Amino acid sequence: MPKTMFEKIWEAHEVKENLLYIDLHLVHEVTSPQAFEGLRMTGRKLRRPDKTVATADHNVPTDGTPVAAMIKDALSRKQVETLEQNAADFGVPVYSLGSETQGIVHVIGPELGLTQPGMTIVCGDSHTSTHGAFGALAFGIGTSEVEHVMATQTLVQNKPKTMRINYKGRLGEGVTSKDLILATIGKLGTSGMTGYVVEYAGEAIEALTMEQRMTICNMTIEGGGKAGMIAPDETTFEYMRGKPGVPEDFEAAVERWKQLPTEEGATFDTEVDIDATAISPMVTWGTTPGMVIQVTDPVPDPEKMDSPADKEAAERALQYMGLEAGTPMEEIRPERVFIGSCTNSRISDLREAAGAIKGRKVADSVRAMVVPGSALVKTQAEEEGLDKVFEEAGFEWRGAGCSMCLGMNPDILIEGERCASTSNRNFEGRQGKGGRTHLVSPTMATAAAIEGHFVDIRNWS
Amino acid sequence: MEPISTIEGEVAFLDRSDVDTDQIIPKQFLKRVERTGYGEFLFYDWMRDGEIELEPHPILVSGRNFGSGSSREHAVWALHQFGFQAVIAPSFSDIFYSNSTKNGFLPVALPEDVCREIATAGEAKIDLENQTVSWDGGEASFEIDGEIKRRLLGGLDDIALTLQTEDAIEAFEAGPGGTYGPVTTSL
Ligand code: SF4
């Protein structure tokens, strides 16, 4: 019987029924300390340090702090130092502050060539779905499971259901993969993919670069999905070629990886068709990623919502966001702009954002910052002179880390501040208590920074 | 992990959908390196503002897509350490559901109207063995995976169980399956 890509990877990793072998375990400082502690308390070893790698990202100040000992916030410092100590004690390679390869865990995996097609990859972080862009099965786990993987290199898993989303046609000019995934979540809802491993397919997906594909798989979790996947192809292999972690006999590996894609006639539990040509630049208006509309639309009216639960949620969201139903999105004025996060902080995201500036300046009413996803992205951008382009336009250019995606470090919104953000979550308080987040693509964020309000990037010269 | 059989008592009601883990335990409390001490910070922003009030009853009832967002297990620790032993909602995020069951904290999925009935009744009894929730005036049965149920009833430690099959893991590693992926220690 023809098989899906997911089934092939699943079957190749079954140690026994419902026990899945894990090829790569990514570790960061927030969700790992209790797991390492668990190993110590039970006297267990970390089974495969050679399949494990750690980095510091969530707590990292982006002001150039060179070593963990100099982090000002005492608790953040302790968490990063604990990671370094744990890694040393258990023999795990660690990229912490000051390392050339430090960065957001979902940025460094792919750029170091650790993320490869056909693998199983887990991390105590929900955006692990990002790595599925390479045709890997990658998903987020909790701390108890982190400890389980450390001790056994396996996970107890029930087989999830499968969904394929087929995108017909190609994205229009100015419409990005961020808009594609936001529009998809808007259509399916924040729990529309719950319980599913989702394969994104179709012409619109095949036409994307690897970094654009990562943006899509990254936000699978915002639709409730367990993992997102995209079939590996020439684009994938080209991106990987020459990266440090890839197999020595690369061509032989490519031949194996070519066997992975879903076979003709394989069946999914659910299939969804979406017209890619109809997708517009998107902006979120509320407090879940599903509360999203086209930039050309007005803020929705809760009175017109289908169910009482939706109406109530919309009313609360509008109140929190300080928005009136009916206001055109293009009249909304963010005071902050954040370009960064594991969704949109890779080199091509920064190139796109910098390319949209064209000598213009950030509006006086806006404070804008750009935070590269990793130290390597930062170095690359600086070699290309992107840092200068941003700084001359009035953007702040920062060090690598999660930064204002979640405000666990000094980069946060203050109460009531409105932010156009390239990150992935617009929950209440996500970027700082009382902060109001609008999720957008990097070019939309750049345009908002320059004009001082949202604009339809397609009509913006 | 403590075994669960029945959970009985008063019900706290949080009448909201899409309650995400960022709200359950805001990020400033994720900087701790311990597993305990989270209960007092449960729903910190909402509780501090007086936006919601919750009593530490045995059962929490809430809206659809409960526990969405970040994978932080701290959310389960906070709910559990606050005093809840179970949460009943129309649906849960996958990671939150899994995290709950690893901590002896019982997630129960029931249709929205049933959740509301239970909240209105104010008291309920969850019987894990029989997979039922009963309250004054009604009873409903819920689904749970057999293996998860067995582990919850027995309070069994996942890692110890898996290590009983270490031979199978070793055999897998010795085969072609053991050769996938990079060697992180040689970068
Ligand atoms: S950038 Fe944001 S979403 Fe991504 S890993 Fe960091 S905190 Fe999580």
XYZ file of C-alpha atoms and ligand atoms in Angstrom:
656
model
C 0.000 0.000 0.000
C 1.303 3.473 -0.830
C 2.606 5.289 2.224
C 2.718 8.860 3.435
C 6.039 10.436 4.342
C 4.934 10.468 7.954
C 4.217 6.721 7.935
C 7.618 5.921 6.460
C 9.441 7.906 9.117
C 7.259 6.565 11.903
C 7.763 2.948 10.890
C 11.512 3.382 10.524
C 11.700 4.600 14.127
C 9.444 2.169 15.956
C 11.520 0.345 18.556
C 8.341 -1.511 19.393
C 4.704 -0.586 19.290
C 4.203 2.989 20.518
C 7.871 3.457 21.381
C 9.616 5.806 18.997
C 13.371 6.187 18.640
C 14.620 9.796 18.638
C 17.491 10.780 16.333
C 18.070 14.280 17.661
C 17.204 15.898 20.967
C 17.523 19.669 21.099
C 17.729 21.193 24.546
C 17.312 24.746 25.841
C 17.626 26.317 29.260
C 13.968 26.771 30.205
C 12.491 23.296 29.872
C 15.544 21.181 30.715
C 16.735 21.887 34.297
C 14.051 19.760 35.975
C 14.781 16.917 33.545
C 18.516 16.907 34.270
C 17.650 17.053 37.957
C 15.404 14.022 37.485
C 18.297 12.063 36.012
C 20.491 12.984 38.941
C 17.884 12.020 41.511
C 17.379 8.599 39.965
C 21.048 8.042 39.200
C 20.337 7.650 35.471
C 22.707 8.521 32.671
C 21.912 10.581 29.612
C 21.854 7.747 27.119
C 23.071 9.413 23.915
C 24.898 12.741 24.358
C 25.992 12.323 20.725
C 22.372 12.723 19.644
C 21.765 15.707 21.915
C 22.684 19.365 21.616
C 21.925 22.334 23.871
C 21.722 26.076 23.332
C 20.754 29.118 25.393
C 18.107 31.295 23.754
C 15.038 32.242 25.786
C 16.841 34.109 28.573
C 19.622 35.605 26.538
C 19.895 39.397 26.647
C 20.335 40.711 23.094
C 22.601 43.586 24.080
C 25.826 41.710 23.429
C 26.311 40.237 26.919
C 29.307 38.003 26.207
C 29.090 35.316 28.906
C 26.421 33.857 31.171
C 28.102 35.212 34.295
C 27.384 38.747 33.077
C 23.621 38.350 32.643
C 22.179 40.967 34.985
C 18.911 39.234 35.854
C 19.850 36.767 38.608
C 17.278 34.109 37.730
C 18.081 34.214 34.014
C 21.758 33.953 34.805
C 21.150 30.968 37.028
C 19.108 29.234 34.361
C 21.770 29.665 31.685
C 24.565 28.692 34.068
C 22.581 25.643 35.112
C 22.290 24.643 31.449
C 26.037 24.990 30.974
C 26.734 22.951 34.093
C 24.227 20.252 33.180
C 25.638 19.982 29.675
C 29.137 19.631 31.080
C 28.062 17.039 33.658
C 26.220 14.890 31.120
C 28.584 15.346 28.188
C 26.189 17.267 25.955
C 27.598 19.824 23.494
C 26.304 23.289 24.388
C 26.203 26.570 22.477
C 25.758 29.214 25.131
C 26.435 32.941 25.286
C 29.564 33.897 23.458
C 29.549 30.810 21.226
C 29.782 31.457 17.483
C 26.908 29.058 16.948
C 24.586 30.138 19.775
C 21.062 31.017 18.745
C 17.404 30.123 18.849
C 17.206 26.354 18.972
C 15.027 26.146 15.836
C 17.369 28.368 13.884
C 20.614 26.614 14.752
C 19.419 23.039 14.086
C 18.863 23.686 10.373
C 21.785 26.047 9.868
C 24.258 23.587 11.384
C 22.915 20.795 9.202
C 21.700 18.867 12.270
C 18.164 18.859 10.939
C 17.935 16.298 8.138
C 15.164 14.594 6.187
C 13.727 11.384 7.587
C 14.806 12.042 11.167
C 12.801 12.148 14.373
C 13.586 15.365 16.248
C 12.215 16.533 19.575
C 12.771 19.468 21.897
C 11.071 20.770 25.013
C 9.627 23.537 22.914
C 6.417 23.636 20.928
C 7.984 25.259 17.844
C 10.058 22.152 17.192
C 7.578 21.661 14.362
C 9.871 24.050 12.419
C 12.288 21.227 11.551
C 9.554 19.361 9.676
C 10.276 21.675 6.738
C 13.091 19.253 5.864
C 10.839 16.221 5.756
C 11.623 15.244 9.340
C 9.127 14.254 12.017
C 9.709 16.964 14.603
C 7.562 17.950 17.541
C 7.583 19.658 20.916
C 7.479 17.757 24.192
C 7.123 18.570 27.884
C 9.803 18.344 30.527
C 8.837 14.829 31.699
C 9.276 13.665 28.123
C 12.578 15.542 27.859
C 13.769 13.464 30.793
C 12.408 10.319 29.144
C 14.357 11.025 25.953
C 17.489 11.822 27.928
C 17.265 8.523 29.789
C 16.111 6.247 26.965
C 16.524 8.081 23.599
C 12.909 7.067 22.965
C 9.428 8.440 23.511
C 6.172 6.700 24.316
C 3.830 7.879 21.586
C 0.448 7.023 20.160
C 0.353 7.281 16.419
C -1.156 10.655 15.501
C -3.631 11.199 12.684
C -2.480 12.623 9.369
C -3.679 15.647 7.436
C -2.545 17.030 4.112
C -3.153 20.617 3.110
C -2.950 21.085 -0.647
C -2.268 24.615 -1.788
C -3.478 25.279 -5.324
C -1.623 27.821 -7.405
C 1.113 30.160 -6.228
C 1.257 33.012 -3.774
C 0.793 36.460 -5.264
C 3.388 39.215 -5.364
C 4.137 40.562 -1.861
C 2.407 37.611 -0.181
C 4.761 35.517 1.956
C 4.815 32.122 3.600
C 3.949 33.887 6.874
C 0.719 35.081 5.273
C 0.080 31.577 3.984
C 0.284 29.981 7.409
C -1.634 32.797 9.126
C -4.397 32.487 6.526
C -4.417 28.702 7.033
C -4.789 29.035 10.805
C -7.469 31.683 10.261
C -9.370 29.187 8.146
C -8.915 26.037 10.265
C -8.884 27.656 13.722
C -6.403 27.345 16.578
C -7.388 23.738 17.214
C -8.134 22.772 13.621
C -4.994 20.640 13.408
C -5.089 19.213 16.954
C -4.102 15.559 16.984
C -2.664 15.699 13.459
C 0.685 15.591 11.782
C 0.174 17.972 8.883
C 1.866 17.698 5.505
C 1.896 20.939 3.513
C 1.895 20.269 -0.195
C 1.187 21.736 -3.597
C 2.683 24.135 -6.061
C 2.780 27.088 -3.657
C 4.842 25.067 -1.175
C 7.227 23.623 -3.764
C 8.013 27.137 -4.978
C 9.204 28.262 -1.529
C 12.766 28.445 -0.232
C 13.770 26.376 2.811
C 13.567 29.348 5.139
C 10.085 30.194 3.926
C 9.070 26.568 4.446
C 10.393 26.693 7.989
C 8.103 29.643 8.753
C 5.115 27.518 7.760
C 6.060 24.396 9.702
C 7.032 26.582 12.658
C 3.477 27.859 13.112
C 1.820 24.448 12.783
C 1.535 24.448 16.558
C -0.501 27.671 16.413
C -3.070 25.651 14.495
C -2.897 22.994 17.207
C -0.947 20.542 15.010
C 1.530 18.103 16.490
C 4.010 18.436 13.643
C 4.224 20.042 10.216
C 6.071 18.435 7.321
C 7.137 19.298 3.801
C 8.573 16.771 1.349
C 12.322 17.136 0.802
C 13.337 18.084 -2.745
C 16.204 19.741 -4.614
C 15.577 22.976 -2.687
C 16.112 21.056 0.545
C 19.275 19.309 -0.618
C 20.780 22.510 -2.004
C 20.156 24.294 1.271
C 21.827 21.516 3.243
C 24.841 20.906 1.039
C 28.071 21.858 2.812
C 26.524 22.442 6.237
C 28.668 21.081 9.097
C 26.386 18.327 10.430
C 25.324 16.691 7.152
C 26.373 13.116 6.287
C 29.843 12.678 4.862
C 28.588 10.845 1.815
C 26.065 13.535 0.985
C 25.045 12.191 -2.428
C 24.236 8.761 -0.993
C 22.149 10.458 1.678
C 20.299 12.452 -0.965
C 19.385 9.217 -2.726
C 17.918 7.879 0.530
C 16.063 11.115 1.226
C 14.492 11.015 -2.219
C 12.611 7.898 -1.097
C 10.812 9.816 1.649
C 8.021 11.802 -0.037
C 4.447 10.609 0.200
C 3.603 8.123 -2.514
C 0.894 8.630 -5.091
C -2.349 7.178 -3.784
C -1.372 7.215 -0.091
C -4.257 8.230 2.115
C -4.517 10.831 4.869
C -7.120 10.954 7.611
C -8.071 14.430 6.416
C -7.302 16.471 3.317
C -7.870 20.199 2.945
C -7.573 22.314 -0.201
C -6.624 25.972 -0.019
C -6.389 28.383 -2.933
C -2.954 29.979 -2.539
C -3.681 32.610 -5.162
C -6.459 34.038 -2.974
C -4.203 34.651 0.054
C -3.478 38.296 0.935
C -1.037 39.877 3.385
C -2.422 39.051 6.826
C -2.469 40.759 10.241
C -3.803 39.398 13.524
C -6.309 41.630 15.315
C -6.915 39.595 18.492
C -5.269 37.455 21.114
C -4.969 34.104 19.347
C -3.204 33.468 16.024
C -6.570 32.387 14.611
C -7.897 35.926 15.048
C -6.434 37.064 11.791
C -7.642 39.007 8.754
C -6.369 40.517 5.528
C -4.644 43.845 5.989
C -7.283 45.380 3.722
C -10.130 44.309 6.044
C -11.623 46.204 8.973
C -11.419 44.914 12.564
C -14.213 42.308 12.798
C -17.466 42.870 14.636
C -18.102 40.411 17.513
C -21.851 40.827 16.959
C -21.470 39.073 13.623
C -19.678 36.011 15.008
C -21.287 32.590 14.615
C -21.238 31.222 18.147
C -21.654 32.825 21.574
C -18.179 31.524 22.526
C -16.591 33.229 19.492
C -18.454 36.451 20.191
C -17.356 36.526 23.799
C -13.747 35.709 22.909
C -13.740 38.445 20.251
C -15.159 41.026 22.648
C -12.515 40.233 25.222
C -9.810 40.324 22.578
C -10.885 43.711 21.228
C -10.984 45.133 24.694
C -7.514 43.815 25.480
C -6.157 45.012 22.146
C -7.770 48.436 22.527
C -9.498 48.165 19.148
C -12.930 49.136 17.831
C -14.862 46.896 15.470
C -14.948 48.366 11.979
C -11.611 50.222 12.145
C -9.637 49.583 8.944
C -6.512 47.576 9.801
C -4.462 50.063 7.789
C -5.336 52.808 10.294
C -3.889 50.897 13.235
C -0.654 52.395 14.505
C 1.919 50.194 16.275
C 4.484 51.973 18.447
C 6.868 49.033 18.395
C 8.107 46.767 15.652
C 9.881 43.474 16.289
C 11.579 41.549 13.515
C 12.849 38.281 14.943
C 11.887 34.922 16.555
C 12.189 31.350 15.317
C 9.427 32.130 12.830
C 11.141 34.960 10.948
C 14.712 35.713 11.979
C 16.731 33.855 9.360
C 18.988 35.515 6.850
C 16.378 35.650 4.088
C 13.849 37.228 6.447
C 16.373 39.938 7.272
C 17.258 40.400 3.606
C 13.592 40.816 2.735
C 13.030 43.313 5.523
C 16.174 45.286 4.706
C 15.327 45.223 1.005
C 11.963 46.842 1.684
C 13.508 49.865 3.402
C 14.885 51.525 0.242
C 16.494 54.468 2.020
C 13.448 55.355 4.095
C 13.393 55.968 7.845
C 11.460 54.448 10.728
C 8.537 56.752 11.664
C 9.124 59.017 14.687
C 6.252 57.340 16.516
C 7.851 53.893 16.268
C 10.642 52.050 18.052
C 11.781 49.178 15.876
C 14.242 46.370 16.486
C 15.761 43.573 14.481
C 16.980 40.476 16.298
C 18.802 37.844 14.255
C 17.898 34.264 15.135
C 21.447 33.097 15.689
C 24.997 34.327 16.010
C 25.672 32.900 12.529
C 22.748 34.818 11.016
C 24.056 37.946 12.718
C 27.538 37.472 11.298
C 26.201 36.761 7.824
C 23.913 39.809 7.905
C 26.783 42.014 9.007
C 28.965 40.699 6.211
C 26.228 41.695 3.784
C 25.905 45.127 5.417
C 22.295 44.570 6.451
C 23.007 45.850 9.957
C 23.984 49.206 8.438
C 20.847 49.330 6.315
C 18.718 48.744 9.405
C 20.609 51.140 11.626
C 20.611 53.929 9.070
C 16.856 53.586 8.804
C 16.539 53.816 12.589
C 16.081 50.149 13.533
C 17.986 48.792 16.544
C 20.299 45.928 15.601
C 20.589 43.342 18.391
C 22.326 40.115 19.372
C 20.819 36.684 18.751
C 18.063 35.203 20.898
C 14.323 34.817 21.424
C 14.172 38.437 22.524
C 10.740 40.051 22.392
C 9.017 36.936 21.119
C 8.262 36.061 24.721
C 9.779 38.686 26.961
C 11.757 36.395 29.270
C 14.709 38.701 28.791
C 14.975 42.481 28.972
C 13.224 43.000 25.586
C 9.565 43.495 26.471
C 6.560 45.646 25.685
C 5.218 47.921 28.365
C 1.537 47.957 29.299
C -0.648 49.126 26.431
C 2.108 49.214 23.817
C 1.121 47.978 20.376
C 3.615 45.948 18.385
C 3.855 44.698 14.817
C 5.739 41.471 15.357
C 7.113 38.764 13.075
C 6.844 36.202 15.892
C 4.203 33.526 16.296
C 2.047 34.224 19.351
C -0.225 37.153 20.099
C -1.531 35.833 23.399
C -2.349 38.305 26.157
C 0.870 39.389 27.812
C 3.088 37.260 25.582
C 5.469 40.113 24.770
C 5.049 41.793 28.148
C 2.100 42.300 30.462
C -0.577 44.399 28.757
C 1.379 44.395 25.478
C -0.673 44.226 22.267
C 0.761 42.045 19.533
C -0.122 41.988 15.823
C 1.517 39.123 13.947
C 2.761 39.924 10.443
C 5.433 39.020 7.891
C 8.862 40.710 7.937
C 8.035 42.992 5.002
C 4.712 43.993 6.545
C 6.533 44.743 9.804
C 9.090 46.872 7.973
C 6.385 48.818 6.163
C 4.548 49.405 9.457
C 7.775 50.681 11.024
C 8.314 53.191 8.235
C 4.738 54.387 7.753
C 3.750 54.224 11.427
C 0.655 52.180 10.549
C -0.120 48.912 8.757
C -0.055 49.078 4.983
C -0.918 46.691 2.207
C 2.551 45.776 1.081
C 1.263 45.092 -2.433
C 0.440 48.771 -2.957
C 3.504 50.087 -1.166
C 6.300 51.112 -3.429
C 3.612 9.945 40.433
C 0.591 9.428 42.703
C -1.945 6.859 41.436
C -5.387 8.247 40.551
C -8.651 6.373 41.033
C -11.452 8.818 41.775
C -11.416 12.579 42.077
C -14.380 14.067 43.856
C -15.417 17.439 45.150
C -16.216 21.021 44.296
C -15.703 22.466 40.861
C -13.983 25.722 39.938
C -15.133 27.238 36.647
C -12.963 29.294 34.299
C -15.399 30.263 31.570
C -12.945 30.994 28.758
C -11.825 29.269 25.610
C -8.239 29.019 24.282
C -6.714 29.357 27.753
C -3.023 29.214 26.837
C -0.063 28.136 28.921
C 1.357 31.677 28.838
C -1.687 32.670 30.940
C -1.642 29.587 33.152
C 1.911 30.371 34.212
C 3.432 33.573 32.790
C 7.007 33.417 31.583
C 8.570 35.311 34.465
C 7.993 32.210 36.588
C 9.710 29.888 34.141
C 13.121 30.993 35.276
C 13.156 28.631 38.204
C 15.131 25.429 37.892
C 12.933 23.472 40.326
C 9.744 21.499 39.807
C 7.836 23.002 42.715
C 6.716 26.408 43.885
C 4.500 27.285 40.901
C 1.043 26.997 42.521
C 0.993 30.489 43.951
C 1.677 32.002 40.524
C -1.152 30.224 38.706
C -2.909 32.616 36.277
C -0.767 35.319 37.835
C -1.792 38.239 35.616
C -5.512 37.477 35.720
C -5.578 36.675 39.444
C -3.531 39.688 40.461
C -5.828 42.037 38.565
C -8.833 40.388 40.170
C -10.002 39.565 36.653
C -10.722 36.014 37.737
C -11.086 34.282 41.081
C -10.452 30.583 41.499
C -10.671 28.378 44.552
C -8.308 25.408 44.794
C -11.096 22.846 44.388
C -10.251 19.336 43.167
C -11.761 19.918 39.705
C -11.359 22.771 37.234
C -13.779 23.211 34.325
C -12.867 25.418 31.375
C -13.433 26.096 27.651
C -12.233 24.531 24.405
C -8.556 24.278 23.379
C -7.366 24.413 26.974
C -3.587 24.534 27.462
C -2.740 25.746 23.959
C 0.545 27.448 23.119
C 3.899 26.845 24.709
C 4.943 23.318 25.722
C 5.867 24.432 29.245
C 5.103 21.626 31.690
C 5.222 24.348 34.332
C 1.561 24.968 33.412
C 0.592 21.519 34.662
C 2.785 21.879 37.749
C 1.120 25.207 38.551
C -2.433 23.866 38.181
C -1.599 20.772 40.207
C 0.342 22.567 42.917
C -2.442 25.160 43.239
C -4.713 22.308 44.269
C -6.518 21.088 41.171
C -6.357 17.360 40.489
C -8.242 17.293 37.204
C -9.395 19.624 34.470
C -12.510 19.089 32.387
C -12.798 20.920 29.062
C -14.227 20.365 25.556
C -10.712 19.972 24.085
C -7.031 20.250 24.969
C -3.820 20.980 23.143
C -1.851 17.784 22.473
C 1.231 18.731 24.474
C -0.731 19.959 27.480
C -2.749 16.740 27.507
C 0.368 14.622 27.391
C 2.158 16.706 30.029
C -0.831 16.335 32.359
C -0.845 12.578 32.188
C 2.882 12.448 32.992
C 2.197 14.236 36.268
C -0.814 12.386 37.603
C -3.039 15.302 36.664
C -6.169 14.154 34.866
C -7.451 15.898 31.719
C -11.023 14.957 30.837
C -12.518 15.939 27.478
C -16.312 16.290 27.393
C -18.655 18.247 25.107
C -19.135 21.921 25.876
C -22.742 21.624 27.103
C -21.733 18.827 29.481
C -18.881 20.971 30.824
C -21.371 23.750 31.510
C -23.734 21.359 33.317
C -20.913 20.186 35.529
C -19.873 23.758 36.254
C -23.436 24.633 37.162
C -23.785 21.593 39.425
C -20.749 22.850 41.327
C -19.655 19.388 42.466
C -18.647 16.286 40.585
C -16.970 12.912 40.809
C -14.553 11.571 38.236
C -14.106 7.810 38.165
C -11.063 6.969 36.067
C -11.486 3.187 36.151
C -15.009 3.434 34.715
C -14.261 6.558 32.682
C -17.244 8.466 34.000
C -17.980 11.866 35.454
C -21.080 12.127 37.597
C -22.767 15.126 39.149
C -26.096 15.928 40.738
C -28.492 15.298 37.877
C -26.257 13.655 35.329
C -23.457 11.383 34.261
C -21.191 11.304 31.222
C -18.474 8.956 30.067
C -15.174 10.096 28.607
C -12.495 8.609 26.387
C -8.941 7.930 27.470
C -6.198 5.871 25.880
C -5.913 2.481 27.579
C -2.173 2.671 28.131
C -2.335 6.194 29.573
C -5.148 5.070 31.860
C -3.145 2.079 33.065
C -0.199 4.318 33.916
C -2.390 6.867 35.711
C -4.234 4.230 37.731
C -0.975 2.632 38.781
C 0.980 5.859 39.217
C 3.623 4.229 37.012
C 6.861 5.918 36.039
C 7.233 6.032 32.252
C 11.005 5.941 32.278
C 11.239 2.892 34.513
C 8.721 1.099 32.289
C 10.630 1.943 29.128
C 13.942 0.892 30.638
C 12.449 -2.554 31.205
C 12.664 -2.904 27.434
C 16.194 -1.585 27.148
C 17.141 -4.693 25.144
C 14.790 -3.588 22.390
C 16.370 -0.131 22.353
C 19.837 -1.629 22.136
C 18.771 -3.910 19.308
C 17.283 -0.952 17.456
C 20.472 1.065 17.862
C 22.554 -1.819 16.560
C 20.447 -1.943 13.376
C 20.127 0.563 10.523
C 17.822 2.718 12.678
C 20.731 3.596 14.925
C 22.606 5.344 12.150
C 20.215 8.176 11.249
C 21.139 11.726 11.935
C 24.192 13.730 12.882
C 26.712 13.093 15.627
C 26.392 16.252 17.681
C 29.520 15.622 19.705
C 31.763 15.682 16.659
C 30.766 19.093 15.264
S 11.694 32.584 19.355
Fe 9.832 32.567 20.572
S 8.636 30.837 19.887
Fe 10.719 30.578 19.113
S 11.749 29.291 20.619
Fe 12.135 31.411 21.204
S 10.470 31.956 22.583
Fe 9.870 30.059 21.565
